[in-house]
mmCIF file of C-alpha atoms in Angstrom:
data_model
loop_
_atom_site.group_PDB
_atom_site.id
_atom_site.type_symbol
_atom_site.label_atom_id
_atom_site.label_comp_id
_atom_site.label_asym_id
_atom_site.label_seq_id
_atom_site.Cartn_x
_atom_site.Cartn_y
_atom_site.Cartn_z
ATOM 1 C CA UNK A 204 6.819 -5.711 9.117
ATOM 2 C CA UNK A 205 6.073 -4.193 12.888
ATOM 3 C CA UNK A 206 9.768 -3.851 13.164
ATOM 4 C CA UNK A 207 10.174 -2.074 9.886
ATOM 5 C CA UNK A 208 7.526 0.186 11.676
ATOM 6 C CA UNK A 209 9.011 0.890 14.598
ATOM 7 C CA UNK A 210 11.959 2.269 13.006
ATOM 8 C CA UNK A 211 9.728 5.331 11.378
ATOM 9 C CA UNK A 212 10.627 8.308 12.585
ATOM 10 C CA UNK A 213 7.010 9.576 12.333
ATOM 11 C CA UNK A 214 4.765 6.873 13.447
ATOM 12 C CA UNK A 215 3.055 7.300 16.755
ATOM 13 C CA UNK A 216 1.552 4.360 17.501
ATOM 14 C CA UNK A 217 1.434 0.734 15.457
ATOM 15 C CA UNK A 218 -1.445 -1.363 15.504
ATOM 16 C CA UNK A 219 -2.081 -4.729 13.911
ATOM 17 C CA UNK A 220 -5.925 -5.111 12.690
ATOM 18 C CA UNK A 221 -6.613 -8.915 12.275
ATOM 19 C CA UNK A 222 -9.504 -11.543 12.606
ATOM 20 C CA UNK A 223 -6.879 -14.603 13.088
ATOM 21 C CA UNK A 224 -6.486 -15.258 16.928
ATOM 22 C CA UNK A 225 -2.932 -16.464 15.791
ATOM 23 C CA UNK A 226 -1.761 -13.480 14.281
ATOM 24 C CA UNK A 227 -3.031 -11.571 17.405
ATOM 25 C CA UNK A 228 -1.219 -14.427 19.395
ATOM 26 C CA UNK A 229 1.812 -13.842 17.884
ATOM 27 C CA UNK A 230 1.529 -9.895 18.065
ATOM 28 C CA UNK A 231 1.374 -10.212 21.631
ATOM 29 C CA UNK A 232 4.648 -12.518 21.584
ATOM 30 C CA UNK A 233 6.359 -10.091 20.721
ATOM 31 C CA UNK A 234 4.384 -7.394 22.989
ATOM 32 C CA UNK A 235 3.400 -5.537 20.042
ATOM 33 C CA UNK A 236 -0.087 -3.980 19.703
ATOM 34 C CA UNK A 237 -3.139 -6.043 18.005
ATOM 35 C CA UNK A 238 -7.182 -4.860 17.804
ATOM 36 C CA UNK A 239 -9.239 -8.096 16.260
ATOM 37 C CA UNK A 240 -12.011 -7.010 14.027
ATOM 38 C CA UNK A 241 -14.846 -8.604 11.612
ATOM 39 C CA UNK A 242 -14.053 -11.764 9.945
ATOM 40 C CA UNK A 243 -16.406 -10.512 6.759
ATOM 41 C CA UNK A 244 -13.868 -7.769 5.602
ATOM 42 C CA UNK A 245 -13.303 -7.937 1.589
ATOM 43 C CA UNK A 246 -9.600 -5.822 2.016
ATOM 44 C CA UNK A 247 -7.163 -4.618 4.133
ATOM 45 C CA UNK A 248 -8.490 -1.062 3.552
ATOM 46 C CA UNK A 249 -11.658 -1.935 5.687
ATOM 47 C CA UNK A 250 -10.496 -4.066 7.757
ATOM 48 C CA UNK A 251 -8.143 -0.957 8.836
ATOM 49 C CA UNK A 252 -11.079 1.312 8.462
ATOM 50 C CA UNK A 253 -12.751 -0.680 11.495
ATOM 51 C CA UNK A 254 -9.741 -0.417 13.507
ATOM 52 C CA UNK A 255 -9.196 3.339 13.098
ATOM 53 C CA UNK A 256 -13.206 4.289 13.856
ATOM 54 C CA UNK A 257 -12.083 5.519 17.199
ATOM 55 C CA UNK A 258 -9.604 7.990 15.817
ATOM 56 C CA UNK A 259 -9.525 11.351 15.010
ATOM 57 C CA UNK A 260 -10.859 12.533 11.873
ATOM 58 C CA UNK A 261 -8.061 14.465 10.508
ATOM 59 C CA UNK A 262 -5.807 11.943 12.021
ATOM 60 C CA UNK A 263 -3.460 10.382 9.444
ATOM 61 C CA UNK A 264 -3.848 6.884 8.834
ATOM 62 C CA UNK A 265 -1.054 4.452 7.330
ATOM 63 C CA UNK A 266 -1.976 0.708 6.218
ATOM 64 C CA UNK A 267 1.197 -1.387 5.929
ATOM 65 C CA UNK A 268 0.115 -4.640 4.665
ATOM 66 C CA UNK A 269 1.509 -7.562 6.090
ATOM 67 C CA UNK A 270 2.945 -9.112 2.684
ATOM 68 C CA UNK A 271 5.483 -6.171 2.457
ATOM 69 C CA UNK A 272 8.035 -7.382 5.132
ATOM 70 C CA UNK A 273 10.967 -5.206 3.404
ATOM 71 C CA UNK A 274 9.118 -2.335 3.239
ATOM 72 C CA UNK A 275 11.773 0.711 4.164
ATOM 73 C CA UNK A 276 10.930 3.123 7.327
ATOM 74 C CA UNK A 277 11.884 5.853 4.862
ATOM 75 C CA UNK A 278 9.285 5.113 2.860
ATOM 76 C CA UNK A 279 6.732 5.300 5.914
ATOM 77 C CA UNK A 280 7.921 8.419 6.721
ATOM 78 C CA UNK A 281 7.113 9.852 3.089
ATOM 79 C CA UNK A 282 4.198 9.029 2.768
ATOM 80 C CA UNK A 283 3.648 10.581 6.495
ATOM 81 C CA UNK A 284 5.100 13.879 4.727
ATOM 82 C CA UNK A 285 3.223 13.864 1.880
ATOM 83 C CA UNK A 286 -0.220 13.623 3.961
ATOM 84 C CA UNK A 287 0.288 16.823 5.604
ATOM 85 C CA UNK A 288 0.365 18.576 3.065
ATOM 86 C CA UNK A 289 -3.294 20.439 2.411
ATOM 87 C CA UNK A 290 -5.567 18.863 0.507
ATOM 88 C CA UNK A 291 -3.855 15.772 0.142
ATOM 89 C CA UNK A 292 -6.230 13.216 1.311
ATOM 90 C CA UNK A 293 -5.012 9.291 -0.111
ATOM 91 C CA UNK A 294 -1.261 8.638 -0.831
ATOM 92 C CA UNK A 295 0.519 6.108 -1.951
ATOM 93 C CA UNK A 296 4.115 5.066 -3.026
ATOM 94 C CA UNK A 297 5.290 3.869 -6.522
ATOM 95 C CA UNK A 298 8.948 2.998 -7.804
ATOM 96 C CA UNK A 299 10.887 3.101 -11.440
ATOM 97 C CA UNK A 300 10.539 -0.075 -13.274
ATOM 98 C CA UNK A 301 13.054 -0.450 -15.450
ATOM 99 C CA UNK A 302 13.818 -4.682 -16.316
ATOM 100 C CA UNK A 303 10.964 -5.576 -19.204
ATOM 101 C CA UNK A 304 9.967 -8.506 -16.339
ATOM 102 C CA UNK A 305 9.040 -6.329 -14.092
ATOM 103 C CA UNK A 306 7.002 -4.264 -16.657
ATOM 104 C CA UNK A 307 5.196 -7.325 -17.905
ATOM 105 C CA UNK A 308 4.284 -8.661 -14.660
ATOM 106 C CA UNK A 309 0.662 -9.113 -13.707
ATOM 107 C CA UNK A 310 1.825 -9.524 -10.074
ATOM 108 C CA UNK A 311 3.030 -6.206 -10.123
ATOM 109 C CA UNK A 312 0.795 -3.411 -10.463
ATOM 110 C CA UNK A 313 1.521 -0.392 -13.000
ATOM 111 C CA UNK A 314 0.317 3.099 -12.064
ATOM 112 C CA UNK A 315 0.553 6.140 -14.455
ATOM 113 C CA UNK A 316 0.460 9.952 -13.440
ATOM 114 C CA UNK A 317 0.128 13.034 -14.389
ATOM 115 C CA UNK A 318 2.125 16.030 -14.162
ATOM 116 C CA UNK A 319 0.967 17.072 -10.627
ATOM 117 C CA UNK A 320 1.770 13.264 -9.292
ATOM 118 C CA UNK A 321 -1.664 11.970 -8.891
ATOM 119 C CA UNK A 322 -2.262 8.560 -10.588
ATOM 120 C CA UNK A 323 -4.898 8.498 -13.410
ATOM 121 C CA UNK A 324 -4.692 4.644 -13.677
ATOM 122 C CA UNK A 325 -3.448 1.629 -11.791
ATOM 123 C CA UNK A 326 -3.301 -1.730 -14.080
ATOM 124 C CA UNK A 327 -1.952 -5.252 -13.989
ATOM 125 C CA UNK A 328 -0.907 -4.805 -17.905
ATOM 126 C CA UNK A 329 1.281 -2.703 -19.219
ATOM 127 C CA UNK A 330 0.798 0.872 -18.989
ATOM 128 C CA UNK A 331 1.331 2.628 -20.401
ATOM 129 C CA UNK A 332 1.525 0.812 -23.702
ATOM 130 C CA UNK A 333 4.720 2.354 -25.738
ATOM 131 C CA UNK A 334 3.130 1.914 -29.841
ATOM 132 C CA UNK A 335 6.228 3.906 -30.825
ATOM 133 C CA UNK A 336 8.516 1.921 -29.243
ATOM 134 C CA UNK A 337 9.858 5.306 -27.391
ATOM 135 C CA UNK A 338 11.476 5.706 -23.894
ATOM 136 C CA UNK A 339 8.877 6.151 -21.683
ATOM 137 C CA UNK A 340 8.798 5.998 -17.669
ATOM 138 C CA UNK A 341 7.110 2.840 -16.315
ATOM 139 C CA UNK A 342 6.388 2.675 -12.305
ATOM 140 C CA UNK A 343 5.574 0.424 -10.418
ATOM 141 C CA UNK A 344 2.540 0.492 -7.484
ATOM 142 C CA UNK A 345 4.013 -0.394 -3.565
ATOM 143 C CA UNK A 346 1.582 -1.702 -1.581
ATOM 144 C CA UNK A 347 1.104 0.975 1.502
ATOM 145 C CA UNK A 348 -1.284 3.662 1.957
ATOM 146 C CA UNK A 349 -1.690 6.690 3.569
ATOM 147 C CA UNK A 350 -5.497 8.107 4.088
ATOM 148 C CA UNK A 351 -7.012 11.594 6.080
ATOM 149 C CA UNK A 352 -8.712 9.083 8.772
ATOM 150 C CA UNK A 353 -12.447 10.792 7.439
ATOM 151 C CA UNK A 354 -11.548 10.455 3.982
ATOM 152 C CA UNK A 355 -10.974 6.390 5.087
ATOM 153 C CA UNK A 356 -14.463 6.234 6.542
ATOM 154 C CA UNK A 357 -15.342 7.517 3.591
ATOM 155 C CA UNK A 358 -14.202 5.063 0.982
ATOM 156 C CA UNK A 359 -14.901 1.875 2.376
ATOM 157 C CA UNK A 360 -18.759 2.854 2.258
ATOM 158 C CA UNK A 361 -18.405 3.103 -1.381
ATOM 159 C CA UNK A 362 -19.675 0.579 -4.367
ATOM 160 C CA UNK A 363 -17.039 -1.344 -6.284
ATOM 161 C CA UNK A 364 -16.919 -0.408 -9.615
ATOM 162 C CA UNK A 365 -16.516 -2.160 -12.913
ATOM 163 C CA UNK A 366 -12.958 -1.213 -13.037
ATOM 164 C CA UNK A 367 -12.090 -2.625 -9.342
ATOM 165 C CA UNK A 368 -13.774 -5.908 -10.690
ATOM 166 C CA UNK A 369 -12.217 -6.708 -14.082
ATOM 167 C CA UNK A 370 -8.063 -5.514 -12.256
ATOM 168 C CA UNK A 371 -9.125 -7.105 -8.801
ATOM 169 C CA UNK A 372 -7.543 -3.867 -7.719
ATOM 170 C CA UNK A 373 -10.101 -1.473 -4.998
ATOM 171 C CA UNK A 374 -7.635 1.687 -5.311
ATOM 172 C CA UNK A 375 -9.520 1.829 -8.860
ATOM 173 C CA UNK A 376 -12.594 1.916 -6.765
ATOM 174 C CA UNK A 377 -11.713 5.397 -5.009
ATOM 175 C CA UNK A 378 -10.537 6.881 -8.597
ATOM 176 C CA UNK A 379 -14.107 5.892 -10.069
ATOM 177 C CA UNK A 380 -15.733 7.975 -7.601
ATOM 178 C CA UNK A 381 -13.509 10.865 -8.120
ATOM 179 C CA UNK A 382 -10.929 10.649 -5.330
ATOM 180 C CA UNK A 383 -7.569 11.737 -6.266
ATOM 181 C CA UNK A 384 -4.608 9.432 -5.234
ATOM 182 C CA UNK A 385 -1.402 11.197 -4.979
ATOM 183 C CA UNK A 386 1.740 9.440 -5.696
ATOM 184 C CA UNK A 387 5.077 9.546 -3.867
ATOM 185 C CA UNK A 388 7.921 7.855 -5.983
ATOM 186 C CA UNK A 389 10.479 5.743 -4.160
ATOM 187 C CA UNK A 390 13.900 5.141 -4.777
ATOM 188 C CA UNK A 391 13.644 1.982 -2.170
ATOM 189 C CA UNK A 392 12.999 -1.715 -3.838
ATOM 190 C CA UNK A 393 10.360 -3.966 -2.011
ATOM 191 C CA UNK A 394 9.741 -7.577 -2.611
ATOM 192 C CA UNK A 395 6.100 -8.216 -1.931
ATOM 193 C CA UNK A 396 4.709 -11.575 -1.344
ATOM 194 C CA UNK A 397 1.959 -11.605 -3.515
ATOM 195 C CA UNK A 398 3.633 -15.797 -4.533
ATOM 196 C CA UNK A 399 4.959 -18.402 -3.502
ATOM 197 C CA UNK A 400 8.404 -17.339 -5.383
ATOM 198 C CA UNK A 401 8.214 -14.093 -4.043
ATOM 199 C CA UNK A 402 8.508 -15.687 0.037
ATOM 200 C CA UNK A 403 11.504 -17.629 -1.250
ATOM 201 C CA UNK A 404 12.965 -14.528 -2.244
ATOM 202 C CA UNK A 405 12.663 -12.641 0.534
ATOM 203 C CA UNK A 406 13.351 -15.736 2.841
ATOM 204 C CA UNK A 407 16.764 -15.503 1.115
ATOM 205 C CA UNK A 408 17.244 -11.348 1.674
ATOM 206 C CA UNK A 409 16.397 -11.786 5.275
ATOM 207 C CA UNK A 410 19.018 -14.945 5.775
ATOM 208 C CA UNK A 411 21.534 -12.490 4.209
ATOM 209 C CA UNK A 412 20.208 -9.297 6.445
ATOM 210 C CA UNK A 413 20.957 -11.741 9.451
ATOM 211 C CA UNK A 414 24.372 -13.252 8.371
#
């Protein structure tokens, strides 16, 4: 993943935010950067938000998460894009679904939109659901963010909601309490490692990468 990073044409400075002393030994292997922070995060998001307190507030912040090994530097680099424009304060990146496994997948989150690209729902089921049976876009949710650094600070001091408890999903946190989440589609395929499956597969991708 910190090599996929360093390939962005946009990204100033990488940092890995841990609490494993591994991890940060391994970081340091490779002479890459590493912060360690509280053990007693709940997510990624503030366990990043702890590692980017020293930062600018209008600084923009991108959390790669460390299952996403294939993630595309092209795909950093829009979401970059997409946070300078005004009033754009969370992004994220989403991709056409088109098999009917991928659709039905409760590893793989859904996300619908509306017309100006901001996402009025993120679900493990399927969404949305097609009663008439009619050609309708599905897209899936890739896991990397893109946050104003105060907007950040911001939503880790909020609640969780009843809708981040019953999907086990805290984006639906920030759209409970009225953030808008704007969505950059992707034309680039990720395999996340959210099983053990998933590793094998991308085990496989990065034998063939090397050979």
């Amino acid at each position: 993943v910190y090599r996929q990073c360093e390939q962005s044409k946009l990204l100033n400075n990488i940092l890995v935010a841990t609490d494993d002393q591994r991890i940060q030994e391994e970081v340091h292997f490779f002479r890459g950067n590493c912060i360690m922070t509280s053990p007693n995060h709940i997510s990624g998001t503030d366990r990043v938000a702890e590692a980017c307190l020293p930062f600018e507030n209008d600084d923009i912040i991108i959390n790669i998460q460390g299952d996403e090994p294939t993630i595309n530097p092209k795909q950093i680099d829009q979401l970059i894009e997409k946070l300078k424009e005004p009033n754009v304060k969370i992004g994220t990146l989403a991709r056409s679904l088109q098999s009917d496994e991928d659709i039905r997948d409760p590893n793989l989150v859904k996300v619908v939109k509306d017309d100006q690209d901001r996402a009025l729902y993120f679900s493990r089921s399927v969404i949305p659901y097609n009663r008439n049976e009619s050609q309708v876009p599905y897209f899936g949710h890739v896991g990397m963010y893109g946050f104003m650094n105060a907007t950040l600070q911001e939503i880790t001091q909020l609640p969780p909601g009843q809708l981040e408890i019953s999907e086990s999903l805290e984006q639906l946190r920030w759209l409970e309490h009225g953030y808008s989440i704007h969505i950059i589609e992707t034309v680039y395929d990720n395999i996340g490692v959210d099983t053990p499956e998933d590793l094998e597969k991308v085990k496989l991708l990065l034998k063939s990468i090397e050979h």
